[in-house]
PDB file of C-alpha atoms in Angstrom:
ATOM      1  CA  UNK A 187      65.585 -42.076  54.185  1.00  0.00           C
ATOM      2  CA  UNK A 188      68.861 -39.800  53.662  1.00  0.00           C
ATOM      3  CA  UNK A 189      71.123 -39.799  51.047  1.00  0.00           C
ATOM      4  CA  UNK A 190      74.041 -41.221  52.758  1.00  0.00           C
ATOM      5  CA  UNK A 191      71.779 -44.227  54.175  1.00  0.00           C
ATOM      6  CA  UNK A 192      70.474 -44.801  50.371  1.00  0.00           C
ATOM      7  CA  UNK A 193      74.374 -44.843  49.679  1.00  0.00           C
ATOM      8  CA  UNK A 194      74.772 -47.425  52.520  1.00  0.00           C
ATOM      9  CA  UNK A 195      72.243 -49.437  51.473  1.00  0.00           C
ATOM     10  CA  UNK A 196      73.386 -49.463  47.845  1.00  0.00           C
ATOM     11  CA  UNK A 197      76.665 -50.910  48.847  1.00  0.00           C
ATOM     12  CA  UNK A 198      75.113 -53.922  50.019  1.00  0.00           C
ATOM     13  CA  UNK A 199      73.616 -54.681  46.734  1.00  0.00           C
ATOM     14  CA  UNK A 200      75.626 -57.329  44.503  1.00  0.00           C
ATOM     15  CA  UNK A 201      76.182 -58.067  40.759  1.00  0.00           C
ATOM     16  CA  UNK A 202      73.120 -57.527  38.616  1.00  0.00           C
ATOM     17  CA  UNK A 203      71.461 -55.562  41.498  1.00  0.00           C
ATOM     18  CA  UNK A 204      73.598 -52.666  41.159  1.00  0.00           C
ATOM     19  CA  UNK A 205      72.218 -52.247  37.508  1.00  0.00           C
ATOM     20  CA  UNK A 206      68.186 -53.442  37.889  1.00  0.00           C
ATOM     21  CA  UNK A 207      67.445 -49.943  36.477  1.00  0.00           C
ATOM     22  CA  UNK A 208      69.578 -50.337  32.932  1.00  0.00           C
ATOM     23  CA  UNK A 209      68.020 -54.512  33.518  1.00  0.00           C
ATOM     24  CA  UNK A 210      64.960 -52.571  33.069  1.00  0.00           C
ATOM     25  CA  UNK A 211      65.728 -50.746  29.843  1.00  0.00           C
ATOM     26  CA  UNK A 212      67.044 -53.615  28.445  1.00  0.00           C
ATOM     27  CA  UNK A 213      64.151 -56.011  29.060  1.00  0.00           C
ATOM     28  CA  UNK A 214      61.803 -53.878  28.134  1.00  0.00           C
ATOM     29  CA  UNK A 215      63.529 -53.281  24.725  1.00  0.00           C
ATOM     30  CA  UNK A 216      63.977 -56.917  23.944  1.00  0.00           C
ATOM     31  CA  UNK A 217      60.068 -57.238  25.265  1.00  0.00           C
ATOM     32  CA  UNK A 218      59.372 -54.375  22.508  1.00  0.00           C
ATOM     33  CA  UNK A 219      61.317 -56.334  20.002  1.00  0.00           C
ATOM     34  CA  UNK A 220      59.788 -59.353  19.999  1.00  0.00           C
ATOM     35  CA  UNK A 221      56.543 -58.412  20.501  1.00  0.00           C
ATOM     36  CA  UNK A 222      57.223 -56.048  17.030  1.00  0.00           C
ATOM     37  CA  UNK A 223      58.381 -59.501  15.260  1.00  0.00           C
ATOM     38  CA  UNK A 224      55.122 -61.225  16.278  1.00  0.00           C
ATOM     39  CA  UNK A 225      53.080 -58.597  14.917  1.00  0.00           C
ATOM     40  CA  UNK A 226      55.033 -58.795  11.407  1.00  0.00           C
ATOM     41  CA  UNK A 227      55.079 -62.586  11.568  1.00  0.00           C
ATOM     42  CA  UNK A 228      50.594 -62.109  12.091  1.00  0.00           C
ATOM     43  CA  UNK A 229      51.075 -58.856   9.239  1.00  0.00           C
ATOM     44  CA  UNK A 230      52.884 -61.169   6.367  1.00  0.00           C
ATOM     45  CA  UNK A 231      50.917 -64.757   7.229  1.00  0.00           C
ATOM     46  CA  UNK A 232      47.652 -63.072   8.019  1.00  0.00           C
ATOM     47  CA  UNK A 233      47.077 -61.818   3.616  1.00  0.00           C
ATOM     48  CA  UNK A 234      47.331 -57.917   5.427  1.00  0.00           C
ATOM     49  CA  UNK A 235      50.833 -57.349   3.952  1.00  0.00           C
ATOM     50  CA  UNK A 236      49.689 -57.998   0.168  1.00  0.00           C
ATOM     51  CA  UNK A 237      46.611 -55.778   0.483  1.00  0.00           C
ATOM     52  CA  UNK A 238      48.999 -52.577   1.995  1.00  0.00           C
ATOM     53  CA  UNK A 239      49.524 -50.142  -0.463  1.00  0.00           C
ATOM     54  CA  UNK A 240      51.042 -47.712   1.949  1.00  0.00           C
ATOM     55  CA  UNK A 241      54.484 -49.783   1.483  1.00  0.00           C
ATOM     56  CA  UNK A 242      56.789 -48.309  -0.382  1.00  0.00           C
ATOM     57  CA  UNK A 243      56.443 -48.489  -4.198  1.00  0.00           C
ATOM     58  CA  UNK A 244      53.250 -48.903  -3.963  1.00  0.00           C
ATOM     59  CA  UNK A 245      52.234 -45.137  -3.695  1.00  0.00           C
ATOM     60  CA  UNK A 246      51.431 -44.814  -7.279  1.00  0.00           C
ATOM     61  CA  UNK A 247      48.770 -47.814  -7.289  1.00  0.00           C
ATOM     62  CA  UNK A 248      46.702 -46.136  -4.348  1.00  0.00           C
ATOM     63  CA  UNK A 249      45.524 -43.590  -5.994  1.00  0.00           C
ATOM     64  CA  UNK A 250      43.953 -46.561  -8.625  1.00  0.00           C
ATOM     65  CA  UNK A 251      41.810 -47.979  -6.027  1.00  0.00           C
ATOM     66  CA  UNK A 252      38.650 -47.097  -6.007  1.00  0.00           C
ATOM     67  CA  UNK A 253      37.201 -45.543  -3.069  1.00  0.00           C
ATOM     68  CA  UNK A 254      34.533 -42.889  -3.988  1.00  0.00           C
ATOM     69  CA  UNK A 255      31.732 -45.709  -4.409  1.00  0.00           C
ATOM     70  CA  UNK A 256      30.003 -46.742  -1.341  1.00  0.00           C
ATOM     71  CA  UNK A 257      27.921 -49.965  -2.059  1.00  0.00           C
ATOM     72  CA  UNK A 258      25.600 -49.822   0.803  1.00  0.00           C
ATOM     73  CA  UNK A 259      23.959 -53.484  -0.528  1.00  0.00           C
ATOM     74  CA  UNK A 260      21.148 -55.064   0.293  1.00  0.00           C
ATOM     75  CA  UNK A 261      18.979 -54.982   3.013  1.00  0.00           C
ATOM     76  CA  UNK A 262      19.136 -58.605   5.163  1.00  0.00           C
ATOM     77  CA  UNK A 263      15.813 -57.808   6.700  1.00  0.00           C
ATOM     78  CA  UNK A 264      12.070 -57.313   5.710  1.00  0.00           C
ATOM     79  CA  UNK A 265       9.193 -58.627   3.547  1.00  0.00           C
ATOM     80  CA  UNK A 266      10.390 -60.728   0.433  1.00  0.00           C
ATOM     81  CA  UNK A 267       7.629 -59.860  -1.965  1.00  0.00           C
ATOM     82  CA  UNK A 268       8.106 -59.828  -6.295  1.00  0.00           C
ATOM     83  CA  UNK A 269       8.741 -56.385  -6.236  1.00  0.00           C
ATOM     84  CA  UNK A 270      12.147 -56.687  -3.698  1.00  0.00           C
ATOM     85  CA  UNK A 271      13.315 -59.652  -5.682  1.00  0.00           C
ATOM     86  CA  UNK A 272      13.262 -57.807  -8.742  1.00  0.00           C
ATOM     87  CA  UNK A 273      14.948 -54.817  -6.885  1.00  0.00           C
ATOM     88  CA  UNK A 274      17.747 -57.116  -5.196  1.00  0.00           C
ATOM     89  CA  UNK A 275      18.218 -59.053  -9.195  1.00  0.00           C
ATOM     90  CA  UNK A 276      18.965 -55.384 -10.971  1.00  0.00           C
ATOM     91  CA  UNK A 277      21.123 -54.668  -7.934  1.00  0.00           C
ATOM     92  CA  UNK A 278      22.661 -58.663  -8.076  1.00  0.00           C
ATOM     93  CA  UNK A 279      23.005 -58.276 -11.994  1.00  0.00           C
ATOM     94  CA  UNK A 280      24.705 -54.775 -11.554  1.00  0.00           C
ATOM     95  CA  UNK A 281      27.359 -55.678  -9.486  1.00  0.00           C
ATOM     96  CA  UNK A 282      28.198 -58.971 -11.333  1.00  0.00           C
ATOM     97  CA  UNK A 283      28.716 -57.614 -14.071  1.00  0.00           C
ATOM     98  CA  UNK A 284      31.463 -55.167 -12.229  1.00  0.00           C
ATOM     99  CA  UNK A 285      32.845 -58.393 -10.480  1.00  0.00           C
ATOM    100  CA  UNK A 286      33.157 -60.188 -14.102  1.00  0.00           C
ATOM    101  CA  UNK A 287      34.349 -57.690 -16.911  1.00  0.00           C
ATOM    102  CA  UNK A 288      37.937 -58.213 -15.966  1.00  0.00           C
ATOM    103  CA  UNK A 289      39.778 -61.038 -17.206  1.00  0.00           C
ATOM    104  CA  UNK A 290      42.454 -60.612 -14.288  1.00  0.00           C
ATOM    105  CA  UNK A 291      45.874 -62.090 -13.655  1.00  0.00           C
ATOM    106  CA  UNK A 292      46.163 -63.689 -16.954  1.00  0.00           C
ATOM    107  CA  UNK A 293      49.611 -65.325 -17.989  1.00  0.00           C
ATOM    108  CA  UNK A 294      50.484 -63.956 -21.097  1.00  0.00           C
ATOM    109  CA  UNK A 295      52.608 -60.597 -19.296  1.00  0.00           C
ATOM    110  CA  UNK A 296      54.425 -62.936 -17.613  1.00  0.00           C
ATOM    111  CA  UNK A 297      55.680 -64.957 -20.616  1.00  0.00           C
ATOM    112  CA  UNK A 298      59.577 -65.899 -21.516  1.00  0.00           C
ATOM    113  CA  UNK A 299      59.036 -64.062 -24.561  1.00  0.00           C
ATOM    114  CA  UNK A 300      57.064 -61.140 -23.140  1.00  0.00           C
ATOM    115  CA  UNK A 301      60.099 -60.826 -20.144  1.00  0.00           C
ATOM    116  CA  UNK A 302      62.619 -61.667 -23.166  1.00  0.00           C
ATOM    117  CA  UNK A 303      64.161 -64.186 -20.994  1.00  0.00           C
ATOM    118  CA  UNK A 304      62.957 -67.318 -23.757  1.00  0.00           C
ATOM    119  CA  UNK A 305      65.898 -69.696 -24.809  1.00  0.00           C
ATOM    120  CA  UNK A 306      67.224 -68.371 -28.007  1.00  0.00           C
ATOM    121  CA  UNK A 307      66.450 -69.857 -31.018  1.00  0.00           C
ATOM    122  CA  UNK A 308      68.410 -72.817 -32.578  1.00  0.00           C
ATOM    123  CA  UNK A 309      71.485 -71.247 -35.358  1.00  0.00           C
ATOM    124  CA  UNK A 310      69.704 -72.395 -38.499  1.00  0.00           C
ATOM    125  CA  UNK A 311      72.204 -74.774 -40.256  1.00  0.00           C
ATOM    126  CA  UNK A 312      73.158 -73.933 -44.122  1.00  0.00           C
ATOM    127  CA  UNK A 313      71.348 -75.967 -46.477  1.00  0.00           C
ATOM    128  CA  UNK A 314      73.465 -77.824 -49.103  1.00  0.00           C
TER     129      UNK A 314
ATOM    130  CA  UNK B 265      60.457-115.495 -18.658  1.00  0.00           C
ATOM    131  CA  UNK B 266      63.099-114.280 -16.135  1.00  0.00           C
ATOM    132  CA  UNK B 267      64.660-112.480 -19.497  1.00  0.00           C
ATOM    133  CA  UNK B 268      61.182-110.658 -20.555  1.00  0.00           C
ATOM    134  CA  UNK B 269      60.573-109.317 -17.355  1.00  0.00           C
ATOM    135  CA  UNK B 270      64.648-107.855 -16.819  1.00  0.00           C
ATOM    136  CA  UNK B 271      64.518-106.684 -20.635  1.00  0.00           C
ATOM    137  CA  UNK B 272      60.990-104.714 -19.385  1.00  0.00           C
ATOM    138  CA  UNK B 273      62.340-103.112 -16.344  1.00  0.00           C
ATOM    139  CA  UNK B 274      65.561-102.300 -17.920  1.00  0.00           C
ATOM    140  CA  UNK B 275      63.562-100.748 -20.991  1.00  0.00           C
ATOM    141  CA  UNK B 276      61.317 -98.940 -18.091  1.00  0.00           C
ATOM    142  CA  UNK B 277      64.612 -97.540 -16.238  1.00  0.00           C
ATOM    143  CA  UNK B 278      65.536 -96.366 -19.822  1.00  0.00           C
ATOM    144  CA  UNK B 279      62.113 -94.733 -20.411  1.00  0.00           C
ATOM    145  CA  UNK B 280      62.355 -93.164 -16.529  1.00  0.00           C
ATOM    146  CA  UNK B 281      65.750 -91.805 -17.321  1.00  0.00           C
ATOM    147  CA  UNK B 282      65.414 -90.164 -20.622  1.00  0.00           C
ATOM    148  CA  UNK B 283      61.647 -89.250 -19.386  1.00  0.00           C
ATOM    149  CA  UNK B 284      63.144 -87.482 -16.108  1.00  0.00           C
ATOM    150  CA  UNK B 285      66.226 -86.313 -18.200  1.00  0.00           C
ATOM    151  CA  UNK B 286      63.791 -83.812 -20.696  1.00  0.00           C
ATOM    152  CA  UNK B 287      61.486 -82.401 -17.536  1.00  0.00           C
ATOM    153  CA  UNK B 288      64.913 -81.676 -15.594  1.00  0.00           C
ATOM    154  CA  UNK B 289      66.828 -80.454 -19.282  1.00  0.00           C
ATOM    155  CA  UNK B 290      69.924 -78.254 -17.879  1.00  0.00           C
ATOM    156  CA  UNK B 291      69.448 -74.904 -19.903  1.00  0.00           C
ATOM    157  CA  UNK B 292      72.357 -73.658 -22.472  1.00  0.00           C
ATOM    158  CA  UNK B 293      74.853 -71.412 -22.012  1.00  0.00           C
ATOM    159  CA  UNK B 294      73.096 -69.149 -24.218  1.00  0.00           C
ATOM    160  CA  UNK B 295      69.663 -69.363 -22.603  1.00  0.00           C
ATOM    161  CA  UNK B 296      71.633 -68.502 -19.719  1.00  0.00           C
ATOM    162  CA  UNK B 297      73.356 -65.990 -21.548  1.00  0.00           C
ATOM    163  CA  UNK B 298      70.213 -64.556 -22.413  1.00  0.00           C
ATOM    164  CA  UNK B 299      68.088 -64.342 -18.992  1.00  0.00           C
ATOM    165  CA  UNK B 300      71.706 -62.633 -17.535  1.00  0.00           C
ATOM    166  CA  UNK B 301      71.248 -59.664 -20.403  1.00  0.00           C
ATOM    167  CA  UNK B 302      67.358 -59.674 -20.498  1.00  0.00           C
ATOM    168  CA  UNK B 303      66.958 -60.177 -16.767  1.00  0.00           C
ATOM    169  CA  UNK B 304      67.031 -56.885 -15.560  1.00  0.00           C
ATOM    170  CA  UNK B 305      64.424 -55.380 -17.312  1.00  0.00           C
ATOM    171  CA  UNK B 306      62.068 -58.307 -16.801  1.00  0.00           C
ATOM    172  CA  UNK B 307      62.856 -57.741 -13.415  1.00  0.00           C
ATOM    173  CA  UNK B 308      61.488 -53.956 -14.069  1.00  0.00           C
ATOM    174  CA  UNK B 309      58.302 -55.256 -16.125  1.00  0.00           C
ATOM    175  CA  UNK B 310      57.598 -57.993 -13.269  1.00  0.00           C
ATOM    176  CA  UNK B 311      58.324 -54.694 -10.781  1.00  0.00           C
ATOM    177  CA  UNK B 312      55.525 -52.866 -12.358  1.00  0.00           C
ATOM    178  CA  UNK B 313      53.196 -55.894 -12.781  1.00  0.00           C
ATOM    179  CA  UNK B 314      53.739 -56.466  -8.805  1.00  0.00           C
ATOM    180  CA  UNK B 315      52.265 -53.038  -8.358  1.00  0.00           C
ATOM    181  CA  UNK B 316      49.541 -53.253 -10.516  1.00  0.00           C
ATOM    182  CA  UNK B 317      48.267 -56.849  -9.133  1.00  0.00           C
ATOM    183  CA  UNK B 318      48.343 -55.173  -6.070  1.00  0.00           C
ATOM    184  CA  UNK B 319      45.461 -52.800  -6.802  1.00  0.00           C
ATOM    185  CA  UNK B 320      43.753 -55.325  -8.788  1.00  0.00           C
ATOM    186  CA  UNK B 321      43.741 -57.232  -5.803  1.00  0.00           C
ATOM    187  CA  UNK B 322      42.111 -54.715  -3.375  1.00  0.00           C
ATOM    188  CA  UNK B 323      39.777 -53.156  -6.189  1.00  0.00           C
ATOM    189  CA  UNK B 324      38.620 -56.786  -7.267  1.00  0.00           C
ATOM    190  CA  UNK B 325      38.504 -57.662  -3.663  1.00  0.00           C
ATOM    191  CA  UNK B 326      36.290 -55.200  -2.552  1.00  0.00           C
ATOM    192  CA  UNK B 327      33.215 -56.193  -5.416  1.00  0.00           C
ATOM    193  CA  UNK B 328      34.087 -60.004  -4.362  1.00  0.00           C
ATOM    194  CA  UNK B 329      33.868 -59.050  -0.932  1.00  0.00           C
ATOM    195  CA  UNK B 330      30.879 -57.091  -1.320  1.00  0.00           C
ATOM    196  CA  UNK B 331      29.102 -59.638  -3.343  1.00  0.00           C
ATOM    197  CA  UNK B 332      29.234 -62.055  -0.465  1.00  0.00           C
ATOM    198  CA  UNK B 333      28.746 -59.640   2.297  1.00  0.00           C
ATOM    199  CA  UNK B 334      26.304 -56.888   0.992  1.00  0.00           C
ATOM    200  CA  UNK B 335      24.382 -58.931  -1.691  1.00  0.00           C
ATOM    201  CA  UNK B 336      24.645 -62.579  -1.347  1.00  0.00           C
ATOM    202  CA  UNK B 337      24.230 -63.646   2.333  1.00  0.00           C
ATOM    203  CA  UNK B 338      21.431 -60.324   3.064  1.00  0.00           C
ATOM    204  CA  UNK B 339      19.219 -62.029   0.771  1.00  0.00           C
ATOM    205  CA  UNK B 340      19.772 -65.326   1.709  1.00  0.00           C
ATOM    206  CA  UNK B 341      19.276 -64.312   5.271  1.00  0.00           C
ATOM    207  CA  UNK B 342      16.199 -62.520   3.843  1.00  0.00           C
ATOM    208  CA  UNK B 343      14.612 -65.375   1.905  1.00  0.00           C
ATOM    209  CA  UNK B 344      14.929 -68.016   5.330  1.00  0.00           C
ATOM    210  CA  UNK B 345      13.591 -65.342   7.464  1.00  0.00           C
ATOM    211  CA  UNK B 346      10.434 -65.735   5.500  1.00  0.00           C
ATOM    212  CA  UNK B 347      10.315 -69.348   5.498  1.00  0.00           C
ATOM    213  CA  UNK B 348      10.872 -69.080   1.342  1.00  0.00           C
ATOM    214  CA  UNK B 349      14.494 -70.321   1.174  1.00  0.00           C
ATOM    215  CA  UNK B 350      16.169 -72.063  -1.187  1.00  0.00           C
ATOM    216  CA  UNK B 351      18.233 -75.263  -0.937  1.00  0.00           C
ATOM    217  CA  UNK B 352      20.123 -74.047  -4.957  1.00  0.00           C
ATOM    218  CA  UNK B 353      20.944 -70.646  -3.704  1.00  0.00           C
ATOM    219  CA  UNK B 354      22.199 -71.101  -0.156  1.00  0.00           C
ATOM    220  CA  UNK B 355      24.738 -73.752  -1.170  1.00  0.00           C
ATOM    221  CA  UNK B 356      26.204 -71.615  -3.986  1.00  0.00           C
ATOM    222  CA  UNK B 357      26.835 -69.315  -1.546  1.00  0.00           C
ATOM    223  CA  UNK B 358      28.870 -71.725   0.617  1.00  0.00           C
ATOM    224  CA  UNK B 359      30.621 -72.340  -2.265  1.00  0.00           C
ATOM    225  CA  UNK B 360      31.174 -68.900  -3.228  1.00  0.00           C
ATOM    226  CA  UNK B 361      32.459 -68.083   0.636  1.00  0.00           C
ATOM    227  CA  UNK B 362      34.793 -71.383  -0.042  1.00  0.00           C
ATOM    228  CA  UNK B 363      36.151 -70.052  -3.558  1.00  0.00           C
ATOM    229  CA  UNK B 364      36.836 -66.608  -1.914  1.00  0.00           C
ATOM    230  CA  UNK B 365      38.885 -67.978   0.526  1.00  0.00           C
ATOM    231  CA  UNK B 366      40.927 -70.213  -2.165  1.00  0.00           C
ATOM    232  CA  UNK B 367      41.643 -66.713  -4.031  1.00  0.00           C
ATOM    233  CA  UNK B 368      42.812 -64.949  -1.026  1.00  0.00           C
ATOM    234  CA  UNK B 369      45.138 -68.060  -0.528  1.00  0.00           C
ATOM    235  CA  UNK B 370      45.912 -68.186  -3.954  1.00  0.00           C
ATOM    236  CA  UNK B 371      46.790 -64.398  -4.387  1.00  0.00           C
ATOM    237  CA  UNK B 372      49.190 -64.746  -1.075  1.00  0.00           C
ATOM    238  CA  UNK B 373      50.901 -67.578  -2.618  1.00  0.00           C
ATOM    239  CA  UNK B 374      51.489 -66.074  -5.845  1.00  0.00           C
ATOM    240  CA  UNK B 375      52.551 -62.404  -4.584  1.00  0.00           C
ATOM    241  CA  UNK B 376      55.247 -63.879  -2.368  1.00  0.00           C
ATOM    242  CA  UNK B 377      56.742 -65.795  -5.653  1.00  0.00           C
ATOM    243  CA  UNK B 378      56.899 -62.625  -7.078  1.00  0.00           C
ATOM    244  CA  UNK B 379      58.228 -60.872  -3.930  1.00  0.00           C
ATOM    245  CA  UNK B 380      61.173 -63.971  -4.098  1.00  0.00           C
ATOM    246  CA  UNK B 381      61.521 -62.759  -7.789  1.00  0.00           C
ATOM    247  CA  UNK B 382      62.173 -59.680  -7.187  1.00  0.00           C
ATOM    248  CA  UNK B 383      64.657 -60.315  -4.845  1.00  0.00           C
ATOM    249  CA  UNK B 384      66.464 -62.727  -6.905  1.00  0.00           C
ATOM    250  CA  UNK B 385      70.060 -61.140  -7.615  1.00  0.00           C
ATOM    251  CA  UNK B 386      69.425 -62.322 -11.551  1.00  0.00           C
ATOM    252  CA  UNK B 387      72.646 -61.133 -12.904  1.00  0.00           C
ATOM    253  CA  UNK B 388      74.950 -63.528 -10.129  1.00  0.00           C
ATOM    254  CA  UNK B 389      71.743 -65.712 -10.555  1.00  0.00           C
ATOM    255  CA  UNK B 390      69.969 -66.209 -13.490  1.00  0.00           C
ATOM    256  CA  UNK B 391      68.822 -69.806 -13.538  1.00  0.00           C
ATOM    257  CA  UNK B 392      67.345 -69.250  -9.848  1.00  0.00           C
ATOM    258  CA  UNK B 393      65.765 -66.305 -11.189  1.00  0.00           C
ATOM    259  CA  UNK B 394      64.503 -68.132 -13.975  1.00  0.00           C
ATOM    260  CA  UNK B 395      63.078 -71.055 -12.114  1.00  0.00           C
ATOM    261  CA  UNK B 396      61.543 -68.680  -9.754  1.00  0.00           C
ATOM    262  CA  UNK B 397      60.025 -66.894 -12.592  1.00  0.00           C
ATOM    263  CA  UNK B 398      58.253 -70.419 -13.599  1.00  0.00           C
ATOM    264  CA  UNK B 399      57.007 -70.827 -10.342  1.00  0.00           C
ATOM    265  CA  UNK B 400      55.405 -67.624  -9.711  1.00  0.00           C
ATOM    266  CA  UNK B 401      54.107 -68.021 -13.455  1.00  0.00           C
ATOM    267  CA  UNK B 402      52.337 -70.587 -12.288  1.00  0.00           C
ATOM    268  CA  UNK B 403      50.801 -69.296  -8.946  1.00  0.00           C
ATOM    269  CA  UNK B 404      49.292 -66.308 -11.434  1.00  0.00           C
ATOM    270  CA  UNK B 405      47.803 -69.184 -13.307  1.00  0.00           C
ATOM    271  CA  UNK B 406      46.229 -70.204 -10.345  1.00  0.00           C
ATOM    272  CA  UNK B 407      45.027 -67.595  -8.572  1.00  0.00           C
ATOM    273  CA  UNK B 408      43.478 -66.234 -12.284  1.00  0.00           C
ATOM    274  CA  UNK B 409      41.668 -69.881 -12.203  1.00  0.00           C
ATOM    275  CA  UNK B 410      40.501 -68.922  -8.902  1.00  0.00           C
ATOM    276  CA  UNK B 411      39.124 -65.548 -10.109  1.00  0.00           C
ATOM    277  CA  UNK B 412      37.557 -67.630 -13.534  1.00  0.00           C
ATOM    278  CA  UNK B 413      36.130 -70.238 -10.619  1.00  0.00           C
ATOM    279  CA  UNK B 414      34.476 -66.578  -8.590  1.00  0.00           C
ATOM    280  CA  UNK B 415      33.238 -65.414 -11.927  1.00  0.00           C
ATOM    281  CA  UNK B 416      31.515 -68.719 -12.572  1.00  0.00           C
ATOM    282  CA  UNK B 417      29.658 -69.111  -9.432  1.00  0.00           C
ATOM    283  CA  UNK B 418      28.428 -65.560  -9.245  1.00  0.00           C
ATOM    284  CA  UNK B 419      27.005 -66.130 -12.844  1.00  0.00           C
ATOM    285  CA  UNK B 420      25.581 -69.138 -11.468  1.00  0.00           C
ATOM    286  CA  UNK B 421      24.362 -67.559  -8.087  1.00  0.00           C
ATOM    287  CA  UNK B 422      22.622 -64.615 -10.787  1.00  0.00           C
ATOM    288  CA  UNK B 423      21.133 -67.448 -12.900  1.00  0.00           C
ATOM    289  CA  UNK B 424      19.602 -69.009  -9.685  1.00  0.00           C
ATOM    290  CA  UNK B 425      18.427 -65.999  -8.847  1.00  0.00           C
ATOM    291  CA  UNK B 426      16.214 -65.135 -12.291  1.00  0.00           C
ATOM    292  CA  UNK B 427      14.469 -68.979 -11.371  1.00  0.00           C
ATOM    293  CA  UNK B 428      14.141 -68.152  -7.546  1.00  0.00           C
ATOM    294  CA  UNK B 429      11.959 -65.027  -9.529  1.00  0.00           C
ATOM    295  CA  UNK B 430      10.496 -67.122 -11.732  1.00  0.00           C
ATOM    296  CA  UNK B 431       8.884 -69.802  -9.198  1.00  0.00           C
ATOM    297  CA  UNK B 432       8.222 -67.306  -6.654  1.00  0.00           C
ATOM    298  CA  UNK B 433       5.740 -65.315  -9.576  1.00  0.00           C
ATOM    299  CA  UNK B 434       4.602 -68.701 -10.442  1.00  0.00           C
ATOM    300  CA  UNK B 435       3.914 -69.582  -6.813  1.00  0.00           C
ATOM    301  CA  UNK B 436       1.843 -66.570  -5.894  1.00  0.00           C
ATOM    302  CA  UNK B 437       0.348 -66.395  -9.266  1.00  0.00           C
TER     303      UNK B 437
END
């Protein structure tokens, strides 16, 4: 096909069919969009928003979580004799005690009086 | 009669009102005062708290995690396998599973109160702030009843355990 037939053929075209190629763009940015809000809709609902630390502000608390350990567990197959069951308590016992030792997300930080936001006290009235 | 029982609901509306009247008390000017100087800073503390729960919340639930995952539910598995299961320890572990998921639900809740917190413009805002405060307050008393409720079950799942050891010795002995 020639240039000047293309040309021909592109004056026949009407309204939106003149600009299918910037139709394009567009719906494949509004596509991009809204498949980027259903992801962050399924990232804050799903619990996976609370437990990333690479947001910002959270930088400083990454480096607090402990990743060296690798807890390889027990295994879920093989002979149960008095022996494993002693091996799998020490190993039970171990990691309770890891899981327990930390009285966590207690109230008293988040106090009126520890965030000094408490209703003031009463003006004591002079005694006669 | 007709006078006893008008004289007890009007007593009763009295009651309601004054009853409603404390939970709903409208804070002072100074209280609000207060929060509008003080609010800032709490803001900062409940900033840095934010952070902190946040790697609580991944360190603790990794050894939760594990517990189920790598300890708990092997063994189990293990003990039905060889036809030596136990009724105790396979229900705490459904219950464990359950309380897990009511501390993951729990922990949500509370860290988007604080996240609404934290957004709070106190200074244009402080009784929102405030009563946002109370209500995140509160989801942190929950989810830390949730963690006391995990703690409880895996002592019980332990103690379980040491008599699963106990009868099975006894058994073979």
């Amino acid at each position: 096909m020639t240039e000047e037939e293309l040309t021909a053929d592109a004056h026949h075209l009407v309204g939106w069919e003149k600009h299918r190629f910037l139709v394009m763009v567009g719906m494949s940015i509004i596509i991009a969009l809204m498949l980027v809000a259903v992801s962050m809709k399924l990232y804050e609902s799903s619990g996976a928003a609370q437990l990333d630390l690479s947001r910002p502000g959270y930088e400083h608390v990454t480096e607090k979580v402990a990743t060296s350990e690798v807890f390889k567990g027990f295994p879920a197959v093989g002979e149960i004799d008095k022996k494993v069951i002693e091996e799998f308590r020490t190993m039970y016992h171990k990691r309770a005690a890891q899981a327990t030792n930390v009285d966590s997300f207690s109230g008293d930080v988040m106090s009126d009086a520890a965030l000094a936001i408490d209703a003031p006290a009463a003006p004591v009235e002079p005694t006669e | 009669m007709t006078i006893f029982i008008l004289a007890t609901l009007f007593s009763g509306a009295i009651f309601g009102f004054a009853a409603s009247a404390e939970e709903t008390a409208p804070m002072t000017d100074s209280h609000i005062a207060r929060i509008r100087t003080n609010c800032v800073d709490a803001q900062s503390t409940l900033f840095q708290l934010h952070a902190t729960d946040a790697g609580l919340r991944v360190n603790r639930g990794q050894i939760y995690e594990s517990i189920s995952t790598k300890l708990i539910a092997p063994f189990n598995s293990r003990i039905v396998l060889n036809r030596i299961s136990d009724e105790t320890l396979l229900s705490t572990a459904a219950q464990y599973d359950k309380q897990l998921e009511a501390f993951r639900q729990q922990y949500q809740l509370y860290e988007e109160a604080m996240s609404a917190s934290l957004r709070i413009n106190c200074v244009n805002q402080p009784v929102a702030f405030y009563d946002s405060v109370v209500d995140t307050r509160e989801k942190r008393r929950l989810t830390h009843e949730a963690a006391a409720d995990l703690h409880k079950t895996i002592q019980d799942y332990g103690v379980k355990v040491d008599m699963y050891a106990k009868n099975f010795q006894a058994d073979k002995s």
